[in-house]
CSV table of C-alpha atoms in Angstrom, one decimal:
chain,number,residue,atom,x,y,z
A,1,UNK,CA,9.4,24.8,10.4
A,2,UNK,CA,9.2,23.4,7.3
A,3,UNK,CA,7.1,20.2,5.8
A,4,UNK,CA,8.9,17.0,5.8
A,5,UNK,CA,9.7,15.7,2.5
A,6,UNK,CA,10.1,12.2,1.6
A,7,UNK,CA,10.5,12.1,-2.7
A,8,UNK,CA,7.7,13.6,-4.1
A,9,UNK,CA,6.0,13.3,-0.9
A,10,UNK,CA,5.3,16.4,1.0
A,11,UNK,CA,4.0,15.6,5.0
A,12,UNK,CA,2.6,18.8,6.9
A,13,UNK,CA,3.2,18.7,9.9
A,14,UNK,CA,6.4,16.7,9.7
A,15,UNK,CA,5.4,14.4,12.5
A,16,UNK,CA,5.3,10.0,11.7
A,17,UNK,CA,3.0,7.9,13.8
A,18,UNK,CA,5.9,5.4,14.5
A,19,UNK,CA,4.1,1.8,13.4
A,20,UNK,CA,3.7,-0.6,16.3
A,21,UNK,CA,2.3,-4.2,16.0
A,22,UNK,CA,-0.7,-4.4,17.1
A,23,UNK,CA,-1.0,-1.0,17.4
A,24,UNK,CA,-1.2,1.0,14.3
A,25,UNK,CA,-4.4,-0.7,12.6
A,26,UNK,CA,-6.8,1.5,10.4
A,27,UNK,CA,-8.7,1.6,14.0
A,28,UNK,CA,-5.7,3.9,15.4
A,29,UNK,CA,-4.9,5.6,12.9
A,30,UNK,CA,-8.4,6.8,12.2
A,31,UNK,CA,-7.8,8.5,15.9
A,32,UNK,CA,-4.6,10.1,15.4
A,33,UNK,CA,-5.3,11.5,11.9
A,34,UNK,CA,-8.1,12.9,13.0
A,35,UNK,CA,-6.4,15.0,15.3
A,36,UNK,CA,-4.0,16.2,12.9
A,37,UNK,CA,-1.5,16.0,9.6
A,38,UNK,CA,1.2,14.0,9.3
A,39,UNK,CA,2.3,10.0,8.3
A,40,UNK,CA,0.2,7.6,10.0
A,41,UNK,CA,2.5,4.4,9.3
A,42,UNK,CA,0.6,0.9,9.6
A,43,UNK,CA,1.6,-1.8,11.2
A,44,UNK,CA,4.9,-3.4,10.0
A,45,UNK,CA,4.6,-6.4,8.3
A,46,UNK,CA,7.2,-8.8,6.9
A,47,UNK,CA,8.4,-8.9,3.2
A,48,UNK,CA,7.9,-12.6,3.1
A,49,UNK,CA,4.5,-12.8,4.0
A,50,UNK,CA,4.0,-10.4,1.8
A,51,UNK,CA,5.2,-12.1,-1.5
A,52,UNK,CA,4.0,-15.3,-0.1
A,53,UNK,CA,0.5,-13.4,0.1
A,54,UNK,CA,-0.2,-14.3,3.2
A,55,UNK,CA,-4.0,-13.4,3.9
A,56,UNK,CA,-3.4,-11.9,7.1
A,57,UNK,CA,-0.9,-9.7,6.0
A,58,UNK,CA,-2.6,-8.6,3.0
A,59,UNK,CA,-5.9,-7.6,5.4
A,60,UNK,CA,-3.3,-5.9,8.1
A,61,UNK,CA,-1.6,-3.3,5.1
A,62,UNK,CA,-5.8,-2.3,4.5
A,63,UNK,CA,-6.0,2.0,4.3
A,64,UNK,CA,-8.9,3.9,4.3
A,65,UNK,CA,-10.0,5.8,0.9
A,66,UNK,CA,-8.8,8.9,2.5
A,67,UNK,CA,-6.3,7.9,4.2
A,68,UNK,CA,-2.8,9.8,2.3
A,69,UNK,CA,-0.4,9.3,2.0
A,70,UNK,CA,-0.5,5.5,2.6
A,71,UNK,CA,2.8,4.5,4.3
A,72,UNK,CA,4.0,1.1,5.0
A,73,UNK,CA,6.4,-0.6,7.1
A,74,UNK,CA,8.1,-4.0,6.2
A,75,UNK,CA,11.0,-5.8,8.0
A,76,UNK,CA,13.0,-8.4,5.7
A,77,UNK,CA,16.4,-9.7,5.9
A,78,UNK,CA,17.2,-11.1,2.4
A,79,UNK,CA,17.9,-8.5,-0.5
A,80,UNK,CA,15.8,-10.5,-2.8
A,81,UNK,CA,13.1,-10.9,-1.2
A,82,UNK,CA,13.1,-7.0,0.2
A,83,UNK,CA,12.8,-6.4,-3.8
A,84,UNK,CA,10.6,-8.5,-4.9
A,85,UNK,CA,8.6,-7.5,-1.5
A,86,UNK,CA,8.9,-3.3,-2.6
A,87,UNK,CA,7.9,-4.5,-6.3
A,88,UNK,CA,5.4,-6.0,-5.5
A,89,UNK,CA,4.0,-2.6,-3.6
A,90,UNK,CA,4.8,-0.6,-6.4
A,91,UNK,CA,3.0,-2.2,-8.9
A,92,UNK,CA,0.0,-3.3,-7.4
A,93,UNK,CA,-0.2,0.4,-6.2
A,94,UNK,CA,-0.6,-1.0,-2.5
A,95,UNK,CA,1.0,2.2,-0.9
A,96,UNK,CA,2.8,5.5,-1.3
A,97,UNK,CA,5.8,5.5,1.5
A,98,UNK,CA,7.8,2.6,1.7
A,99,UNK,CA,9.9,2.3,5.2
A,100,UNK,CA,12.5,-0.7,6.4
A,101,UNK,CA,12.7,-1.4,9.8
A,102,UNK,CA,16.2,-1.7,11.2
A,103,UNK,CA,15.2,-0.9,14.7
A,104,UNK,CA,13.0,-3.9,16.4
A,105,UNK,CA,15.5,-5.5,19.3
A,106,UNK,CA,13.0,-8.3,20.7
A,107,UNK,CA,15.5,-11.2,21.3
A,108,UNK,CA,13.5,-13.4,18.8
A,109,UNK,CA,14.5,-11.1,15.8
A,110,UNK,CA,18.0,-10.6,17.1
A,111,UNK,CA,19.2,-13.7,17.5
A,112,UNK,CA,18.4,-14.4,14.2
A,113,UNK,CA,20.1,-11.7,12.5
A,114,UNK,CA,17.4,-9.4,12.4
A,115,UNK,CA,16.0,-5.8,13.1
A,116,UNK,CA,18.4,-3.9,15.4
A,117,UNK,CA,21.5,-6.6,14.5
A,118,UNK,CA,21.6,-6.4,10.8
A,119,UNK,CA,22.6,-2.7,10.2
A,120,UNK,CA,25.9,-4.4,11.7
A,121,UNK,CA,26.5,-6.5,8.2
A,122,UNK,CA,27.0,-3.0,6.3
A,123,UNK,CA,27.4,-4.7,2.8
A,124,UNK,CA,24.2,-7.3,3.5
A,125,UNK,CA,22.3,-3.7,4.5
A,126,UNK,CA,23.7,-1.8,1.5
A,127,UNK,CA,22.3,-4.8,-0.3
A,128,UNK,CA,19.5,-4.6,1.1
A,129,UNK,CA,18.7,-0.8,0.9
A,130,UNK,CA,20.2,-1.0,-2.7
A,131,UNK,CA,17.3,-3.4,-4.0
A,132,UNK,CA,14.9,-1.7,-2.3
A,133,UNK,CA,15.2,1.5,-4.0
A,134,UNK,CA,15.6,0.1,-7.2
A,135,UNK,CA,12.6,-1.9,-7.5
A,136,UNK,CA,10.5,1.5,-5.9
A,137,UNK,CA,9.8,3.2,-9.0
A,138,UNK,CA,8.4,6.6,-7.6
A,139,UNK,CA,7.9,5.9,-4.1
A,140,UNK,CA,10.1,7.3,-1.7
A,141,UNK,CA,11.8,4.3,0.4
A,142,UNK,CA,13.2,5.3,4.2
A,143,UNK,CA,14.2,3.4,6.9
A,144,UNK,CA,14.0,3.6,10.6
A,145,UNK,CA,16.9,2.1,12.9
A,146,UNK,CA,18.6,2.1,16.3
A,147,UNK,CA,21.9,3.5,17.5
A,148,UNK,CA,23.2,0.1,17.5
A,149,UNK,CA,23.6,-3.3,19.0
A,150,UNK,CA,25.6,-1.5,22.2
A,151,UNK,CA,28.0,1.6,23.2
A,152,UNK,CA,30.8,-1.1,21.5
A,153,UNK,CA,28.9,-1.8,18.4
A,154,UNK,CA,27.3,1.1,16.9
A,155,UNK,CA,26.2,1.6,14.0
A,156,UNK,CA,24.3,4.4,13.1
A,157,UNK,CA,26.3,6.7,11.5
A,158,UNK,CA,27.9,3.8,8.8
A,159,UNK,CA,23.9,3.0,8.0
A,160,UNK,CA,23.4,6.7,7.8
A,161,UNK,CA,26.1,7.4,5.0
A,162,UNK,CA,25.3,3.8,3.6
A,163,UNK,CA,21.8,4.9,3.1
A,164,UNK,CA,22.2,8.6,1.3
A,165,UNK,CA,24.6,6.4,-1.1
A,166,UNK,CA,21.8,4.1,-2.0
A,167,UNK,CA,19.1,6.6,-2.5
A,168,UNK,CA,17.2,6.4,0.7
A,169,UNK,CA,14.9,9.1,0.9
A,170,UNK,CA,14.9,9.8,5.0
A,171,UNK,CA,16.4,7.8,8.1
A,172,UNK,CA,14.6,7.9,10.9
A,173,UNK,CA,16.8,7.1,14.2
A,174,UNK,CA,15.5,5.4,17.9
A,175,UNK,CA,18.5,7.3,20.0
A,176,UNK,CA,18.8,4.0,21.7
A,177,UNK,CA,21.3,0.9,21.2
A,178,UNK,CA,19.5,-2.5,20.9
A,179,UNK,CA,20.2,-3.5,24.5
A,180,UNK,CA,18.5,-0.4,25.6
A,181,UNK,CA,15.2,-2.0,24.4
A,182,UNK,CA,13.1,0.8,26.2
A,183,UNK,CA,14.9,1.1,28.9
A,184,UNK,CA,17.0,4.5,29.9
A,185,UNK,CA,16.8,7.5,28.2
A,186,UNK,CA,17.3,8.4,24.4
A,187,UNK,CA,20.4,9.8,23.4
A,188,UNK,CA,19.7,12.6,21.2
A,189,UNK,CA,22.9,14.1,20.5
A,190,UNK,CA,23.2,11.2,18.4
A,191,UNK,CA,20.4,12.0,16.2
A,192,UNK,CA,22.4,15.9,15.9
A,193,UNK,CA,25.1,13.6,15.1
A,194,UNK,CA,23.4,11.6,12.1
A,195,UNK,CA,22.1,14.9,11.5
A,196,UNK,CA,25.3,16.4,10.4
A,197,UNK,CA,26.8,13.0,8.5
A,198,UNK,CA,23.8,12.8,6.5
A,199,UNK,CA,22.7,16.7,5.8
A,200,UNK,CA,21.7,15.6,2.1
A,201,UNK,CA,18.4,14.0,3.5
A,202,UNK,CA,15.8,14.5,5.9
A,203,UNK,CA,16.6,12.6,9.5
A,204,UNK,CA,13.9,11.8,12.1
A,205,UNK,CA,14.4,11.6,15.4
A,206,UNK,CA,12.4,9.3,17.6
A,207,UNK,CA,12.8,8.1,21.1
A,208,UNK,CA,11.5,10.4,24.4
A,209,UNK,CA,8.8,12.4,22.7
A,210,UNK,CA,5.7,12.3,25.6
A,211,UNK,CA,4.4,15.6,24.7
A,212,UNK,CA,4.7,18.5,22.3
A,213,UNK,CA,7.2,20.2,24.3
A,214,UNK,CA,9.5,17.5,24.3
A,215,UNK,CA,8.9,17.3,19.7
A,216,UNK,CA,10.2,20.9,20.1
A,217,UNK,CA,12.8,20.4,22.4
A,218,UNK,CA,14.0,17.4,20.2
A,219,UNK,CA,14.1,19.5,17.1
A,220,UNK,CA,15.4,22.6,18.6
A,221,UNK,CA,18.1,20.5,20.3
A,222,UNK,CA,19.2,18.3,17.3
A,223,UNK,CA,18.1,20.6,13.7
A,224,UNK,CA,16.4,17.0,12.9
A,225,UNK,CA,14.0,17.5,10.1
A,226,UNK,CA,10.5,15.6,12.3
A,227,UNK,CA,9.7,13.6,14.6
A,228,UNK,CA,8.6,10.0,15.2
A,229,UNK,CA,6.2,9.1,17.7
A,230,UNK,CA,5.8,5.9,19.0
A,231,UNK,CA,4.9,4.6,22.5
A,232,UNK,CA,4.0,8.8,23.8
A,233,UNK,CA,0.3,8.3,22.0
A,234,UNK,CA,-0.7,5.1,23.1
A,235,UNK,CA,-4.0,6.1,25.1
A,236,UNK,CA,-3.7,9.6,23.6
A,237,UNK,CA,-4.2,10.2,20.1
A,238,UNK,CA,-4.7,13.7,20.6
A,239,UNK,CA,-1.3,14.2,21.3
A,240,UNK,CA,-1.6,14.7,17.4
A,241,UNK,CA,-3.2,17.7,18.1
A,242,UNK,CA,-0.5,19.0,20.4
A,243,UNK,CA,1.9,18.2,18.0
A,244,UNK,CA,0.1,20.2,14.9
A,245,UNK,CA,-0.6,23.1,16.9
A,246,UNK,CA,3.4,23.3,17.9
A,247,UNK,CA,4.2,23.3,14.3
A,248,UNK,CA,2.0,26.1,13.5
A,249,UNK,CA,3.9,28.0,16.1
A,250,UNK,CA,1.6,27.6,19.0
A,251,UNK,CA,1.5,26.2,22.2
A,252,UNK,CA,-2.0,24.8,23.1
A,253,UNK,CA,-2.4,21.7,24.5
A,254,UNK,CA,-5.6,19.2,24.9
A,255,UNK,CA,-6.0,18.0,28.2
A,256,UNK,CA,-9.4,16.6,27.8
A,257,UNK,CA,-11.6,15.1,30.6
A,258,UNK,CA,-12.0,11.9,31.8
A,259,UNK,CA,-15.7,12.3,30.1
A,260,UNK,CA,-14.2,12.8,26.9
A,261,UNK,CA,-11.5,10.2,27.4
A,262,UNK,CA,-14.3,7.5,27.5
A,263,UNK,CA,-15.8,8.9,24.5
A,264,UNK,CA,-12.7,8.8,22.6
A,265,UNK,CA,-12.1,4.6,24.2
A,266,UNK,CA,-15.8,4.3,23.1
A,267,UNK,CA,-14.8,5.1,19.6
A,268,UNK,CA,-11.7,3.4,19.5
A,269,UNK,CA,-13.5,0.0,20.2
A,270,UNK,CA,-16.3,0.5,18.0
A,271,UNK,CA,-13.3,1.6,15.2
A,272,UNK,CA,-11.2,-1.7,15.9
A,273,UNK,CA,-15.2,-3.9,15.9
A,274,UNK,CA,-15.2,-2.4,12.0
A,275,UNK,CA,-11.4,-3.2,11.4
A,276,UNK,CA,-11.5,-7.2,12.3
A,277,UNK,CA,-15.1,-7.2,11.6
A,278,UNK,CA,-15.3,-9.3,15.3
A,279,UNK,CA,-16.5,-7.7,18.1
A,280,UNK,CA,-15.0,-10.3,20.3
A,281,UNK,CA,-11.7,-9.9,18.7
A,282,UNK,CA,-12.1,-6.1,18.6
A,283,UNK,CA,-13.2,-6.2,22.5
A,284,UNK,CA,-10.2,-8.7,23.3
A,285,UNK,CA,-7.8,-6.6,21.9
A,286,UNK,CA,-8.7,-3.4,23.0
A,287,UNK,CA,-8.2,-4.5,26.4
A,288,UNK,CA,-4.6,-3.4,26.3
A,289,UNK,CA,-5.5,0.0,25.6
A,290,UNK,CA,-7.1,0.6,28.6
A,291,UNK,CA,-4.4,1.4,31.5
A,292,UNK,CA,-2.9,3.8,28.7
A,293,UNK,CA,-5.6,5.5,28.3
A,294,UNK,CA,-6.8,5.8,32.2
A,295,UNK,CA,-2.7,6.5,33.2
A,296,UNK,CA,-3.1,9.1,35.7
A,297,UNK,CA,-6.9,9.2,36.7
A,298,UNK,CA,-8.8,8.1,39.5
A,299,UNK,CA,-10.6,5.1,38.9
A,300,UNK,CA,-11.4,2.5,41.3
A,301,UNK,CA,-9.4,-1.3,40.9
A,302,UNK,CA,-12.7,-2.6,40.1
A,303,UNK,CA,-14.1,-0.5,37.4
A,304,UNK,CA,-10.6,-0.2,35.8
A,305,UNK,CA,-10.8,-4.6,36.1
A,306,UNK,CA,-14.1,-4.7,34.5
A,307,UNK,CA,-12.9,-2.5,31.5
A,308,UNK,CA,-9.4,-4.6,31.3
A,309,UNK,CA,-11.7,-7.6,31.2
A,310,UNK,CA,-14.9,-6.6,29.0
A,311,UNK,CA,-16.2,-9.4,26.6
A,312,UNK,CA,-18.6,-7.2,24.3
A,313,UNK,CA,-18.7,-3.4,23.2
A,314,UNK,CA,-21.9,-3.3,25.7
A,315,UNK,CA,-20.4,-4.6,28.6
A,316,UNK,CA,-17.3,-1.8,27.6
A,317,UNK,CA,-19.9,0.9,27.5
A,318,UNK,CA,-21.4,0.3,30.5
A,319,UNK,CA,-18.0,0.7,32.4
A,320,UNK,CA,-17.5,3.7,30.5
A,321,UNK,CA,-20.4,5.4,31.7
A,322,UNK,CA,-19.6,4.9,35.4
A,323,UNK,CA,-16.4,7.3,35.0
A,324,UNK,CA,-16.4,10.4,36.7
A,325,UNK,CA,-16.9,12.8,33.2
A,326,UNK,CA,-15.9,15.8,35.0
A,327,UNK,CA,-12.7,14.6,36.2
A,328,UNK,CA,-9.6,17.0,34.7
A,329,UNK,CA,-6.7,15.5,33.0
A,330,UNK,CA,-4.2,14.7,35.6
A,331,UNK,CA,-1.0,16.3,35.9
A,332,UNK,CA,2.3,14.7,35.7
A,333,UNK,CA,1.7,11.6,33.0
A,334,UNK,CA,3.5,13.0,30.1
A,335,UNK,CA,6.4,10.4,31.0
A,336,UNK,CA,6.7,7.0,29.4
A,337,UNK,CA,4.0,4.4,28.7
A,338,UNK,CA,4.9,1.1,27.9
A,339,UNK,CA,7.9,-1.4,28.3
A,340,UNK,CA,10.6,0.2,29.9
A,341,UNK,CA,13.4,-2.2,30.8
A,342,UNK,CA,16.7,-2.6,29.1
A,343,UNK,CA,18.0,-6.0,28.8
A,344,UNK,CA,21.4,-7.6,30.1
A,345,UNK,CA,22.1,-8.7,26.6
A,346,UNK,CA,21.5,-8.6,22.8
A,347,UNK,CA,20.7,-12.0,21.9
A,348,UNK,CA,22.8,-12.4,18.3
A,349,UNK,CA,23.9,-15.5,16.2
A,350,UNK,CA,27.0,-17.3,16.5
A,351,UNK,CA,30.0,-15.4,15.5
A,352,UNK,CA,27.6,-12.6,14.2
A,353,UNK,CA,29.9,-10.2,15.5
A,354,UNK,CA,33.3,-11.6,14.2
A,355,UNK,CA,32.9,-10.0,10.3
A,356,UNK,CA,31.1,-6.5,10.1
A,357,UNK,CA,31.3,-6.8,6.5
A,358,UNK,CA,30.5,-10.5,5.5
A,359,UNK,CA,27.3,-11.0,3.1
A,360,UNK,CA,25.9,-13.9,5.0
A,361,UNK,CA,22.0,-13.5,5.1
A,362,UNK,CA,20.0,-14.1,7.8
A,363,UNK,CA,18.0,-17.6,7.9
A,364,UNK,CA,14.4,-17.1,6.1
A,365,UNK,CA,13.0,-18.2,9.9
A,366,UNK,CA,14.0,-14.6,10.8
A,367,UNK,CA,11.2,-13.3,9.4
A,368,UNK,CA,8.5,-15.2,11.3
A,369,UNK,CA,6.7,-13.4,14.2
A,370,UNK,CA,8.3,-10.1,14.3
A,371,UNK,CA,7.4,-7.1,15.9
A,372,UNK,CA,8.7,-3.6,15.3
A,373,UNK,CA,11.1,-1.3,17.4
């Protein structure tokens, strides 16, 4: 196996944390790069706000002074402002790894032109891309997108060759359309496919990967170059581990116990109380984390409630300690965490699909409230 490289980047083990709003803060990341190598992306973040210099954005792209490389996710529809956006990164040194995000499908971004729908426009994405790369400088720019809008509009392979023509450094590819959402299972004889149209650079593959096994399986299956792992770690960061250790050629795997578990929730709370420099906010928000993190164990409705529903890092703690430490790591939850449901449609805007090659660019509202995909 050999390291993934992006430019004059070189990631060992050639594994991506896959960035996830409200996910991926310096908090999480601290957790998963602990375990192990590889790009810890950040949160993605929209090229508007950026340029606009929008304090919340600029606190959410924060690294830590060893955290490197320093990679960076933004979504943007409008060429200009994508450049100006990548410019503005480059210059003020604000990270190493540049991505795009093609992929979100969430009906808000969609019908609006956005994420998982705009790879469809292939001369407003070569636009795009084109920009991009040439207002870089040195930093390797990639992109992360979907299969398609459907089975009767993909689009993958079009981006894929669109994208080595522009200078893209890697693609990473979600073997699922836009209606998929999460819903189904990943295709990933596509990714072989983009695989072999784009053999000049690397190609991720992302979509299905709940444990090591299934990393290896993915790259065995497809020849893709790494792996991007998105919804498999939430509530287990060590599956970093896993992952490293299968790159080196072995096999181990951390199961830890549910004593260990708490230790690590303990930690990611008191991480996320240092990130928003809240603990209310850092308590509130953790809540989420905490059925991904107990998935499996025995825990009673009440306890689990009173962790789902803490209001300080105390009142957390205190839960904490009434888990049973000794409990193993339950069998049988390497499957998938989070949504899961396709949709019945892909939400798009009028006559969207009527001219795959028209330059009409999205309307700036696009870019408010994303989330990635």
């Amino acid at each position: 196996m050999e390291s993934l490289k992006l430019g004059s980047l070189e990631v060992w083990p050639p594994v991506v944390l896959a960035p996830m709003a409200g996910i991926t803060n310096t908090a999480f990341r601290a957790l998963c790069r602990e375990q192990g190598g590889g790009l810890f992306v950040c949160e993605m973040i929209t090229t508007r706000a950026l340029v606009e210099r929008s304090p919340k954005t600029l606190k959410m792209i924060r690294f830590e002074p060893d955290e490197r490389p320093r990679s960076l996710q933004l979504y943007g529809i409008d060429p200009v402002t994508v450049g100006r956006a990548v410019r503005m990164i480059a210059e003020e040194d604000l990270a190493d790894h540049v991505d795009l995000n093609f992929g979100c499908p969430v009906p808000k971004v969609t019908r609006k032109g956005g994420g998982s729908a705009l790879p469809y426009k292939r001369n407003l994405l070569r636009k795009i891309l084109r920009e991009a790369v040439r207002n870089a400088g040195t930093l390797p720019v990639t992109m992360k997108m979907r299969k398609g809008i459907d089975d009767d509009h993909l689009t993958y392979l079009d981006a894929g060759r669109i994208a080595v023509e522009e200078g893209v450094s890697a693609i990473a590819l979600h073997g699922r359309t836009a209606i998929q959402h999460y819903g189904g299972t990943a295709d990933w004889e596509a990714i072989a496919r983009l695989k072999e149209s784009v053999p000049e650079i690397p190609v991720l593959g992302n979509g299905d990967i709940w444990s090591a096994g299934d990393a290896r399986r993915m790259m065995d299956e497809t020849g893709c170059d790494g792996v991007v792992v998105g919804r498999g770690c939430l509530g287990r960061p060590w599956l970093f581990a896993d992952l490293a250790a299968m790159c080196e050629g072995g096999d181990a795997r951390l199961r830890p116990r549910l004593g260990e578990v708490a230790a690590t929730m303990d930690r990611h709370a008191t991480l996320l109380a240092e990130c928003f420099e809240s603990e209310p906010h850092a308590v509130a928000d953790f809540r989420k984390h905490v059925g991904w993190y107990l998935k499996g164990f025995t825990v009673g409705s009440a306890l689990r409630r009173r962790l789902a529903t803490s209001e300080t890092l105390a009142g957390l703690r205190e839960g904490l300690a009434e888990l049973d430490a000794d409990q193993p790591w339950p069998e049988g939850v390497d499957v998938p965490r989070g949504k899961t449901n396709p949709r019945d449609r892909v939400h798009l805007p009028a006559g969207w699909l009527d001219d795959p090659y028209d330059l009409a660019v999205p309307s700036a509202d696009a870019e408010t409230d994303t989330s990635g995909g």
